[in-house]
Coordinates of C-alpha atoms and ligand atoms in Angstrom, one line a residue:
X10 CA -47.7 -0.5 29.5
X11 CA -46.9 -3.7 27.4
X12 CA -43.4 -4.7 27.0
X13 CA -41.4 -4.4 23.5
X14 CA -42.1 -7.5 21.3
X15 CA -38.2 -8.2 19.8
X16 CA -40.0 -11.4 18.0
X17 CA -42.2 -8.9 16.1
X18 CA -40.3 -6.3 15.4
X19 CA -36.9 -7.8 14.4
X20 CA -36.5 -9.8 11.6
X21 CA -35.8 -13.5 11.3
X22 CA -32.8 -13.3 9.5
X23 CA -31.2 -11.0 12.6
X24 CA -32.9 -13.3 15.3
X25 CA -31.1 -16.1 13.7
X26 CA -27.5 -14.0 13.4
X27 CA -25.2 -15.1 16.4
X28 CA -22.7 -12.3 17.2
X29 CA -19.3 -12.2 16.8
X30 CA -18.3 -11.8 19.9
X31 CA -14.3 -9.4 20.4
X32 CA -11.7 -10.4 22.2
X33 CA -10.9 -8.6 25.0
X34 CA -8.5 -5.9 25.3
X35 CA -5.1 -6.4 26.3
X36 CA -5.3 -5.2 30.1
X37 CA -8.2 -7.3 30.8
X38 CA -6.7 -10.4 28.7
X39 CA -2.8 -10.0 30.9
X40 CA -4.9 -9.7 34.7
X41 CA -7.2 -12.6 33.5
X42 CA -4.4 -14.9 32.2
X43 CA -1.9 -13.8 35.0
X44 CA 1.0 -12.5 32.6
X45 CA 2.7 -8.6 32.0
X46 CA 3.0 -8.9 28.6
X47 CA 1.2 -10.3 25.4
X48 CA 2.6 -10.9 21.9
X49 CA -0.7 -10.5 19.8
X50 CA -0.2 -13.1 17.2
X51 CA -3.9 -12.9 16.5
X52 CA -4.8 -10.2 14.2
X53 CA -2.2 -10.2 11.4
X54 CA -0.9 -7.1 12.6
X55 CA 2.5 -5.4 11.6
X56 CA 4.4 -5.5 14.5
X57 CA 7.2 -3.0 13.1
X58 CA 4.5 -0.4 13.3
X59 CA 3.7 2.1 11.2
X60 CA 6.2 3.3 8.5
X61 CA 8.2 6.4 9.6
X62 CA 6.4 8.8 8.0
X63 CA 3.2 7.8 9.2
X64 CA 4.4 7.4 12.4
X65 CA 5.8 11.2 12.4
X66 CA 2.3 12.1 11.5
X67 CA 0.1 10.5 14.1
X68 CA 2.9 11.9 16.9
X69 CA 2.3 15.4 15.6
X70 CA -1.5 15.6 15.0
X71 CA -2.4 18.8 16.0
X72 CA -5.0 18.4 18.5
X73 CA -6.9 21.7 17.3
X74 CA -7.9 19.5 14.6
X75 CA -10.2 17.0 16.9
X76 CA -13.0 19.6 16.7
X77 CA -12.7 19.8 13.3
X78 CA -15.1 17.5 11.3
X79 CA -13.2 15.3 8.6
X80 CA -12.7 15.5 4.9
X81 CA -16.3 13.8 4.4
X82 CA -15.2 11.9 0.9
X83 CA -11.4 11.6 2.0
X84 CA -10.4 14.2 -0.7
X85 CA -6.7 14.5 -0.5
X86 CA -5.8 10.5 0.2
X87 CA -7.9 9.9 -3.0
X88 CA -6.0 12.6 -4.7
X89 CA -2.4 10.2 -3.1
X90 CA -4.2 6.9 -3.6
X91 CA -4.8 7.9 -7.4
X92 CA -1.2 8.8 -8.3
X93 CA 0.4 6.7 -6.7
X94 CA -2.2 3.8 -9.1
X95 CA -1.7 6.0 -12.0
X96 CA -5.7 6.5 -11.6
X97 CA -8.5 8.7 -11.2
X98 CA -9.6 9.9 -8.1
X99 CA -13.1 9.2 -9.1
X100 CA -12.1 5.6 -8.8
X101 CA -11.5 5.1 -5.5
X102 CA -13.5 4.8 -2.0
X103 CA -12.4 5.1 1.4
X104 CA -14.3 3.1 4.4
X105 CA -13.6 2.9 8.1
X106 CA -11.7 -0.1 7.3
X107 CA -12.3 -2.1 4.3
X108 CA -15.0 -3.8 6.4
X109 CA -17.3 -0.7 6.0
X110 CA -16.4 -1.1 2.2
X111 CA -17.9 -4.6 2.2
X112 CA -20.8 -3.3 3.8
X113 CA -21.2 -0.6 1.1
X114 CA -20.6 -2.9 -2.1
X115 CA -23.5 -5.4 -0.5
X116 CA -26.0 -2.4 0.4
X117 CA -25.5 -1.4 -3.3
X118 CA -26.0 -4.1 -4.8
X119 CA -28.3 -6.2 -3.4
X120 CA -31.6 -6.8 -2.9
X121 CA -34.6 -8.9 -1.4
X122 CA -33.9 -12.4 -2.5
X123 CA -30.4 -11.7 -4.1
X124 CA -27.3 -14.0 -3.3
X125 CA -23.6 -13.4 -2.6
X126 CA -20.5 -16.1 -3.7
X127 CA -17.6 -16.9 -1.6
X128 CA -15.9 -19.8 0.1
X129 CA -16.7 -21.4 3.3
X130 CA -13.2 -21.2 5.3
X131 CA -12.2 -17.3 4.4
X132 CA -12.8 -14.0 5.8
X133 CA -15.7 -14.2 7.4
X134 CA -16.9 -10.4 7.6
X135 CA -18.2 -10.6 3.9
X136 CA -20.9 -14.1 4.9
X137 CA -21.8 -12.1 7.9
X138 CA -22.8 -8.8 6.3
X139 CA -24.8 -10.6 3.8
X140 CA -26.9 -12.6 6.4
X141 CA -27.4 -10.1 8.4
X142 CA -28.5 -8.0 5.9
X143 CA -31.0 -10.9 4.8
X144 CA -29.1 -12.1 2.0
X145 CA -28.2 -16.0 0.8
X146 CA -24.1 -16.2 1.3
X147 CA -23.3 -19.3 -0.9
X148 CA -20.5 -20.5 0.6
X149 CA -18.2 -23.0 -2.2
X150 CA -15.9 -25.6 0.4
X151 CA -12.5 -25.0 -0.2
X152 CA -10.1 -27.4 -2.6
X153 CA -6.8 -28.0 -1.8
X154 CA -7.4 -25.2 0.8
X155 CA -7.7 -23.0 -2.3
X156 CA -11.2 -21.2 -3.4
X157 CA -12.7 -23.4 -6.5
X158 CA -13.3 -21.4 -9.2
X159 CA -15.4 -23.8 -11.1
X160 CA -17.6 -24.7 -8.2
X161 CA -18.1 -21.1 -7.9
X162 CA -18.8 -20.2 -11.3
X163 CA -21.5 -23.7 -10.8
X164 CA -23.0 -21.5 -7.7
X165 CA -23.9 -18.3 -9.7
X166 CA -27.6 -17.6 -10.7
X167 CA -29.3 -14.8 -12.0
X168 CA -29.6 -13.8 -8.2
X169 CA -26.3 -13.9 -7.6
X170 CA -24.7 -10.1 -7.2
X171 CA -21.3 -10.1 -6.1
X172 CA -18.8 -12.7 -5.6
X173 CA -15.6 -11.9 -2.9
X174 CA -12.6 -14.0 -3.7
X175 CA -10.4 -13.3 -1.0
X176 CA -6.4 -13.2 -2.9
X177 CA -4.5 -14.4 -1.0
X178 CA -6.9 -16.0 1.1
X179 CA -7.2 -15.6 4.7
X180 CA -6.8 -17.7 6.5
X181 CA -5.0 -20.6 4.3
X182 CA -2.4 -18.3 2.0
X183 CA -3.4 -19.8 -1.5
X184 CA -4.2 -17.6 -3.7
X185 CA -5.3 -17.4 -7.9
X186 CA -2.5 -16.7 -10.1
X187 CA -3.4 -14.1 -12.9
X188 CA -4.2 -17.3 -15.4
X189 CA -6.6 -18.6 -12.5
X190 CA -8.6 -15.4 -12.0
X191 CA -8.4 -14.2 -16.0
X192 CA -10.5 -17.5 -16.8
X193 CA -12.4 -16.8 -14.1
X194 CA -13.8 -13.4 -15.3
X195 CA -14.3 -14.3 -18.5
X196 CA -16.2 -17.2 -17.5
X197 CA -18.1 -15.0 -15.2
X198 CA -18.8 -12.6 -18.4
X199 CA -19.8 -9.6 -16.6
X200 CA -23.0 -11.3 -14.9
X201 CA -21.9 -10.2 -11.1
X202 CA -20.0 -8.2 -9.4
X203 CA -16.4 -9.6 -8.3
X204 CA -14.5 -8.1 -5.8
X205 CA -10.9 -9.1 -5.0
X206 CA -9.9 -8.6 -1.6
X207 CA -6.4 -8.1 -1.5
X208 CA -5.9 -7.2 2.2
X209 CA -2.4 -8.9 1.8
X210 CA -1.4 -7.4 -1.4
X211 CA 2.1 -6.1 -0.3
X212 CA 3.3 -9.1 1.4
X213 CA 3.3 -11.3 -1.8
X214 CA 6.1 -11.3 -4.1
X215 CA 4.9 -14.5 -6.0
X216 CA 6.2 -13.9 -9.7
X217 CA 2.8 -15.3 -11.1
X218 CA 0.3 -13.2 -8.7
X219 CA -2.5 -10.9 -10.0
X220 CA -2.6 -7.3 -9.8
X221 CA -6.1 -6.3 -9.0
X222 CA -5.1 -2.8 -9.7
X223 CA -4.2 -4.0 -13.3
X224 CA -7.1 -6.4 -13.6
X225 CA -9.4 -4.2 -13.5
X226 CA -8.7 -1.9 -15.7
X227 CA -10.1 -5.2 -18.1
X228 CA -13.0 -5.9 -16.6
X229 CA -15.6 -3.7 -15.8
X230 CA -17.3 -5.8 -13.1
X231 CA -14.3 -5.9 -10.7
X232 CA -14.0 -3.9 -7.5
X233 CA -10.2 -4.4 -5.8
X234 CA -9.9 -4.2 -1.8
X235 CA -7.0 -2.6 0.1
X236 CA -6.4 -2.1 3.4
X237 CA -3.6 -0.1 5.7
X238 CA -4.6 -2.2 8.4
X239 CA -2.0 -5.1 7.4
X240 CA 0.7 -3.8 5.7
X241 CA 0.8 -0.3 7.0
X242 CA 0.3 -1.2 10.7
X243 CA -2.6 1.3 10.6
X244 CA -5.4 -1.3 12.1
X245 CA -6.2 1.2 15.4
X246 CA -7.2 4.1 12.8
X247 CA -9.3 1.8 10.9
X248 CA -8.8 2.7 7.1
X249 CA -9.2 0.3 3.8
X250 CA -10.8 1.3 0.3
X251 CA -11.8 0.1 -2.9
X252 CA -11.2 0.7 -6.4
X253 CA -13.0 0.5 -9.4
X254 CA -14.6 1.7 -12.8
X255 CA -16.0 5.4 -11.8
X256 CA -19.3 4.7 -12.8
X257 CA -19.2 1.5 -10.6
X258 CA -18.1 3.9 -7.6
X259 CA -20.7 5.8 -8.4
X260 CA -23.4 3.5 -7.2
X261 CA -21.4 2.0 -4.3
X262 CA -20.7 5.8 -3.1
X263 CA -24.7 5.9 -2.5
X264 CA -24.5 3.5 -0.2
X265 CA -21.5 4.7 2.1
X266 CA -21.7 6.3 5.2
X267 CA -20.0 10.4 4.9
X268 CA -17.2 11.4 7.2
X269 CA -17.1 7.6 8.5
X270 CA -12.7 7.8 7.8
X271 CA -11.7 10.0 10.6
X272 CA -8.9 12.9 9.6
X273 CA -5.8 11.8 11.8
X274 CA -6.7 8.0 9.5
X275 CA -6.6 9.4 6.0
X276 CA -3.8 11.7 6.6
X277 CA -1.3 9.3 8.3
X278 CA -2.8 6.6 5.5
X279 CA -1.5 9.2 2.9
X280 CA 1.7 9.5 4.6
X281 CA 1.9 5.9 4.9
X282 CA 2.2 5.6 1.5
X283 CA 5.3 8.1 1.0
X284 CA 8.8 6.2 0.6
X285 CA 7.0 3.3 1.5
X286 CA 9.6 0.5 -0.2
X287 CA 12.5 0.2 2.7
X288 CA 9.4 0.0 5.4
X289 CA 7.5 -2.7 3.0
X290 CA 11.1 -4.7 2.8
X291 CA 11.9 -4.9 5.7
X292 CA 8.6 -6.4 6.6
X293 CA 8.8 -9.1 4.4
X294 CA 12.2 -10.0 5.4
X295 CA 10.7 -10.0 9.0
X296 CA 7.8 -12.2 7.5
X297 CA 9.9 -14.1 5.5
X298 CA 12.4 -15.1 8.3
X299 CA 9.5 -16.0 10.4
X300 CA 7.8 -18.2 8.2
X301 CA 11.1 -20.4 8.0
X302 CA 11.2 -20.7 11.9
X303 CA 7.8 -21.8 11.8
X304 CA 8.3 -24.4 9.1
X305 CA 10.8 -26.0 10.7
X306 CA 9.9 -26.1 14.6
X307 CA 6.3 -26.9 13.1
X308 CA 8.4 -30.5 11.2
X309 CA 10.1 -30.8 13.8
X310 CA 7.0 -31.5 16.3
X311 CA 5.3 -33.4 13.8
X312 CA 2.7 -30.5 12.9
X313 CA 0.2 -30.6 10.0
X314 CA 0.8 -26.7 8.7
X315 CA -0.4 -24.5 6.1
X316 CA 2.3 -22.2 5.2
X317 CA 1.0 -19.5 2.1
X318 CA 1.1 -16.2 1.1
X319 CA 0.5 -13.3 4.1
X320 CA 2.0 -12.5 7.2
X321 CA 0.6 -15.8 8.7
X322 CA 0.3 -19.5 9.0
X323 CA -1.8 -21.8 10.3
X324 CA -1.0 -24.9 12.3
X325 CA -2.9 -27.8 13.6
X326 CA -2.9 -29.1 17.2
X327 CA -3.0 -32.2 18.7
X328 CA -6.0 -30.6 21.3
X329 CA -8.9 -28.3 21.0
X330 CA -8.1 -24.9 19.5
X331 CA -9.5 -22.7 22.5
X332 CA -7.7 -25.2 25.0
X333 CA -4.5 -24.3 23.1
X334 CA -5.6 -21.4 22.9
X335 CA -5.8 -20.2 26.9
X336 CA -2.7 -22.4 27.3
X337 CA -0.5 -20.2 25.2
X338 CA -2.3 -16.6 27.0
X339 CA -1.2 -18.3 30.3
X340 CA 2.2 -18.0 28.2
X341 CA 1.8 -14.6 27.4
X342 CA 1.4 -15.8 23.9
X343 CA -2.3 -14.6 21.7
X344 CA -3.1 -16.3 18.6
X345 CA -6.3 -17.2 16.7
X346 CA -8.8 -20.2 17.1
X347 CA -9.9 -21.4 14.0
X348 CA -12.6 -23.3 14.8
X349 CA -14.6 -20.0 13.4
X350 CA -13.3 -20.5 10.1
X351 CA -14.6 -23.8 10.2
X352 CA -11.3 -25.1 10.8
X353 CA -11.9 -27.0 14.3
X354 CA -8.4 -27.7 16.0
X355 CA -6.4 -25.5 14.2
X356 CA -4.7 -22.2 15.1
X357 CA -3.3 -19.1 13.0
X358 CA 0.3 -17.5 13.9
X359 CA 0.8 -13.8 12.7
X360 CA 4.1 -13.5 11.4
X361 CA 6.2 -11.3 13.6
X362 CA 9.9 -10.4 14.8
X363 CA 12.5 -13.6 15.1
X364 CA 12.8 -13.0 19.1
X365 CA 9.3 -13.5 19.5
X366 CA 8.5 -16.2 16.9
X367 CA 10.7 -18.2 19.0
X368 CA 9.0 -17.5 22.4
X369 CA 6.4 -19.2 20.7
X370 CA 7.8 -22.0 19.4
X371 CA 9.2 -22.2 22.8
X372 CA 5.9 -21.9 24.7
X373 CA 4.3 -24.2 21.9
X374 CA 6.5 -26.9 22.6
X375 CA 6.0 -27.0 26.6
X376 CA 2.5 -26.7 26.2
X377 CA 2.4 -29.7 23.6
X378 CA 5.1 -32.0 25.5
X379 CA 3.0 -31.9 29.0
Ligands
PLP17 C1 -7.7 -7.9 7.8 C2 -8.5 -8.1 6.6 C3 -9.2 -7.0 6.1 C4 -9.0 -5.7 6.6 O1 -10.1 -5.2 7.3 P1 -10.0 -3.7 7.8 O2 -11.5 -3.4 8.1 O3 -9.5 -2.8 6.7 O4 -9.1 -3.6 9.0 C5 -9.9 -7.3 4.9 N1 -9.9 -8.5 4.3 C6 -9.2 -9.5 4.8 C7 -9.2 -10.8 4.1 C8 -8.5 -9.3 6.0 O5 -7.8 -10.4 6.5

C-alpha cells in the first residue's frame, strides 16, 4: 500500500501555517523550572476569581447534569445577556470563547480570494484564523502603538470583508475614543464588516471610551466582542459572544458550531453577571493599584513601558524575551514573550494582587542586576 501524500492532499495555505504552540500546564511548568508555586502573569487572567455568585454556581453544579446535553443556542444566558443590554435576544451569539466567535464571523463572511483588516502587533487569533482558513490578513503596523485608522481605511478593497479593531488593544492598551471610531465607520460606509473586540471592556473607565454596545445600534455593519474570560475570571469554562443587528446574526449563526458552550459555562456566565458592580470594583482597584507599582519600579530601573487600558502592561527588557522569560519561571514568576506579537524583547505583566506584583518587581530586579 502507498503511503498518504500530506503535500497533495493539504492545502498550501495550511502547509505554510506554523502552529501555535501552548504553554505547558502548571505541574509540568513548577517540576521543569524547579519551584512550588507559579503566579501566572501570562494570560490576563482575573486573579480574584470568579464573582461570588458565579462561584456559588460552579461549587454546586449538580453533577446529574453532565449527561445532559447543553442548551444548543445558549437560550437562557441570551435571555440574561439581552436584559441586562436592554436588547434582543436575537442579537446575540455565544461561542466557546470568543475565539470560536472569530472563527464564525470569518466562516460567514468570507470567501476564496476575500481579505481581512487588522493591525500587525494585536490579538493574534483573528490573522491566524484567516490564514488558515486561506484568507489574505492585511495587517496595518501600529502608530504610536495605536491601530491607524487611516491606514486601515487605505487597506480596504472590494475584497476586503471584515476588519477586527481590537478596543483596547491587546497587547499595547491604546485604544479609539468614540470620535476615533465614529469617523471611522462613517468613512468605512457600510462596505465591511467591523468588529470591535472589546475583551477588556469592563476594565476601562476612560470618560471618552466607546461603547460598542451603543455603537452599534448606529451602524449596521458592526459586530461587538465580549468575553467572561477577563473580567469574570471564567477563562477555564471558555465562554465569549457577540452582538449585533439580528439579521447580521442571522448569517453568522450558519456558520457556528451547536452545543459548542457547555451548560455548567453559560449558566455560571449568567450568574456572573448578577450584582456584578462590587466584584467589577474591586478589580479595578486591584488593577489600578497594580499598575502604579508597576510604573514606578519600571522608572525606577530605567524601563521603556507601555502602560494602557486592561489588566496589563508591557515592559521592555534589557535581554531576549524567552531568556527573561525562563529566568522569572525559575522565580516562580509566568509572564508573556512578546516576541509573537512582533514585539521582540518585550514582555507583558497581567495585573494582579499588590503582594504579588511586588514578588515580581522583586524577582525582576534580581534577575536584571546579575
Ligand atoms: C483574551 C482575549 C479574548 C478572549 O478570548 P476567549 O476565547 O473568550 O477566552 C478575545 N480578544 C482579546 C483581544 C483577548 O485578549
Amino acid at each position: 500500500m502507498s503511503d498518504i501524500s500530506l503535500s497533495s492532499l493539504v492545502p498550501a495555505y495550511i502547509q505554510a501555517f506554523e502552529p501555535y504552540t501552548p504553554s505547558r500546564p502548571d505541574h509540568e511548568l513548577m517540576r521543569r523550572f524547579g519551584v512550588d508555586h507559579l503566579h501566572r502573569l501570562n494570560n490576563n487572567e482575573n486573579a480574584l476569581g470568579p464573582p461570588p455568585n458565579a462561584r456559588r454556581f460552579i461549587e454546586q453544579f449538580n453533577p446529574d447534569l453532565a449527561p445532559v446535553y447543553p442548551s444548543g443556542d445558549c437560550f437562557d444566558l441570551r435571555q440574561t445577556l439581552a436584559a441586562k443590554f436592554g436588547k434582543s435576544e436575537n442579537q446575540f451569539l455565544v461561542g466557546n470563547g470568543s475565539c470560536e466567535v472569530i472563527a464564525s464571523v470569518v466562516k460567514a463572511f468570507c470567501q476564496r480570494g476575500d481579505n481581512i483588516v487588522t493591525a500587525d502587533k494585536t490579538f493574534a487569533v483573528y490573522e491566524w484564523i484567516a490564514e488558515f482558513s486561506g484568507f489574505e490578513a492585511r495587517l496595518i503596523p501600529l502608530r504610536e502603538h495605536g491601530f491607524d485608522p487611516q491606514a486601515m481605511l487605505d487597506a480596504i478593497d472590494g475584497q476586503t470583508k471584515i476588519i477586527f479593531v481590537c478596543n483596547p488593544n491587546n497587547p499595547t492598551g491604546t485604544y479609539w475614543d468614540l470620535d476615533t471610531l465614529r469617523s471611522f465607520l462613517n468613512s468605512v460606509d457600510n462596505r465591511c464588516i467591523v468588529v470591535i473586540d472589546e475583551a477588556y471592556f469592563e476594565y476601562v473607565q476612560e470618560p471618552g471610551f466607546p461603547d460598542g454596545m451603543n455603537i452599534m445600534e448606529e451602524y449596521p455593519n458592526v459586530v461587538v466582542f465580549r468575553t467572561f474570560s477577563k473580567m469574570y475570571a471564567l477563562a477555564a469554562l471558555r465562554i465569549g459572544y457577540l452582538c449585533a443587528r439580528s439579521d447580521v446574526v442571522d448569517i453568522i449563526r450558519r456558520t457556528h458550531v451547536v452545543y459548542s458552550v457547555n451548560s455548567l459555562g453559560q449558566k455560571a456566565a449568567a450568574a456572573s453577571l448578577k450584582d456584578d458592580a462590587d466584584f467589577i470594583d474591586d478589580t479595578r482597584t486591584m488593577v489600578a493599584d497594580g499598575k502604579k507599582l508597576l510604573k514606578e519600579e519600571f522608572s525606577k530601573l530605567g524601563l521603556n513601558y507601555l502602560c494602557g487600558q486592561g489588566n496589563f502592561m508591557m515592559v521592555k527588557v534589557p535581554m531576549s524575551d524567552t531568556l527573561i522569560y525562563r529566568k522569572l519561571a525559575h522565580k516562580g514568576i509566568l509572564v508573556r514573550t512578546m516576541t509573537g506579537f512582533r514585539f521582540p524583547d518585550w514582555i507583558r505583566v497581567s495585573l494582579v494582587q499588590l503582594p504579588v506584583m511586588e514578588e515580581f518587581c522583586n524577582a525582576l530586579t534580581e534577575v536584571l542586576r546579575k
